[in-house]
Amino acid sequence: MVASAAACGVLFTTLTSCGDGQEPKKADARSADARKDKAEERTTGLKRIPDVGDRLRSEIPDDSRQVVAVYGAGKNSADSTVVLYTRTGSTWDKAAGWKAHNGRKGWTTEHHEDDKRSPVGVFTLTDAGGALPDPGALLPYTESAAIQAPRYWAKPYWHDFDYVIAIDYNRVKGTAPNDPTRPQGQSKGGSIWLHMDHGSGTSACVSLPKAAMVKLLRTLDPKQNPVVVMGDRAGLKA
């Protein structure tokens, strides 16, 4: 989009260079817009995580140097984009990004069991695991057949839990992702993970391509205190 806008700006300047002195101002305005677009698309040296408002930003721990941002397309949408940000000093860099899915009914700030919506908020990431062997995870990794998706599920879902990263919503940190303990009670839901994608919405988890899960497992470092900040775009900006 930036390259296209810049190209149009050059073409416009060429066509109006013999004008009456008024048209170049439009070219200048176009160039200013292009510069603004370019600034908004910066991926390094960011002062803050893009499109995350003060409320949720204040919940990101000061010592967190890795943030997985989940940008939901809409409050009632199952589509989202996941971006990994890493911090150096006082600024953030975009390390990677992927298309993803969230709860099939969208997002909520009051998640409860079986509402098919993902919870909006900031949550720590402390534990990982899966049905497959450890691919080189830095987080504590539990390999277990008990994590495997049930075979009575439809076949496209069988590999959902080959790799998972537990989102610390209503769970005990330091336990395997499938630990059933829910400190806030069953009604508040739980077992919300980052896991492999099957091409559509989830019960409440966030799902990503296999390559993305491997990248996150090999990158998220407990020494960097990683967190996920997640929600629909309007909810994130609030």
Phi, psi and omega in degrees: 000321181293314181299319180297315181296320180294317180300316178299321180298317179296315179299316181297319180297318180298316183289336186248010185294342178256023184281197187265011179099347180270320185299322179304333178297323177295321179297319178299319179297319179297318179297321178297319178296319180297319178296321179296314178301317181298319179296321181290338181264008178302144181242355179230157177064031181283135181289334181206165176294123183301142172062026173244120185286175185299324184298307181285327178300324180291343180270351175284121183303144181300332183266008178278126182243005175222127180231126171263109181263125178250112182259102178287141182294331181190163183302327182248019182256148177266359182265141179208171175234134179250132179232133176264123177246141175236146184253135172235116185066240182252006182238162183247146175238142174279119183265328182190163178205150183212153167286146186207182176226156177231196180310139188295339177260003176108228191229158177206150173267358180228065184294141173218165185307129173066022176277354177062026177237144177275144181283137175278135177158186176245125184224142178287160178235107188237342188219147181222173179174193178161174177283339179265160177299156179304122180274007184112033182293145174271329173289152174307130188240127177250113174269125183203135175295339180292342179277340184304142177296139181300142182281356172276351171289160176300145188306322179301343183264356188299331185257011181307320188253024173301320173227134177219152170233120183290132171269125188283063172252119177049051177214168179264119178297149178086009178245166177299149181307328182267015174299129188277356184295129179233098186304329181267005179097159183297326186295339181276001179074180181170193183053047179260121188231162155275127179211180185287148189272144174245008173098003179205185183297165184243182175286326177185349182285177172244126184245141184225163175300156181304315181300324178293318179297318178298317179300314181295317180299323182276352185249316184295122189241123179303335178290341180262003178050061183291147176223163170246134171245123192219148178160172172292156187303320179294319179294324179293323183283341186302000000 
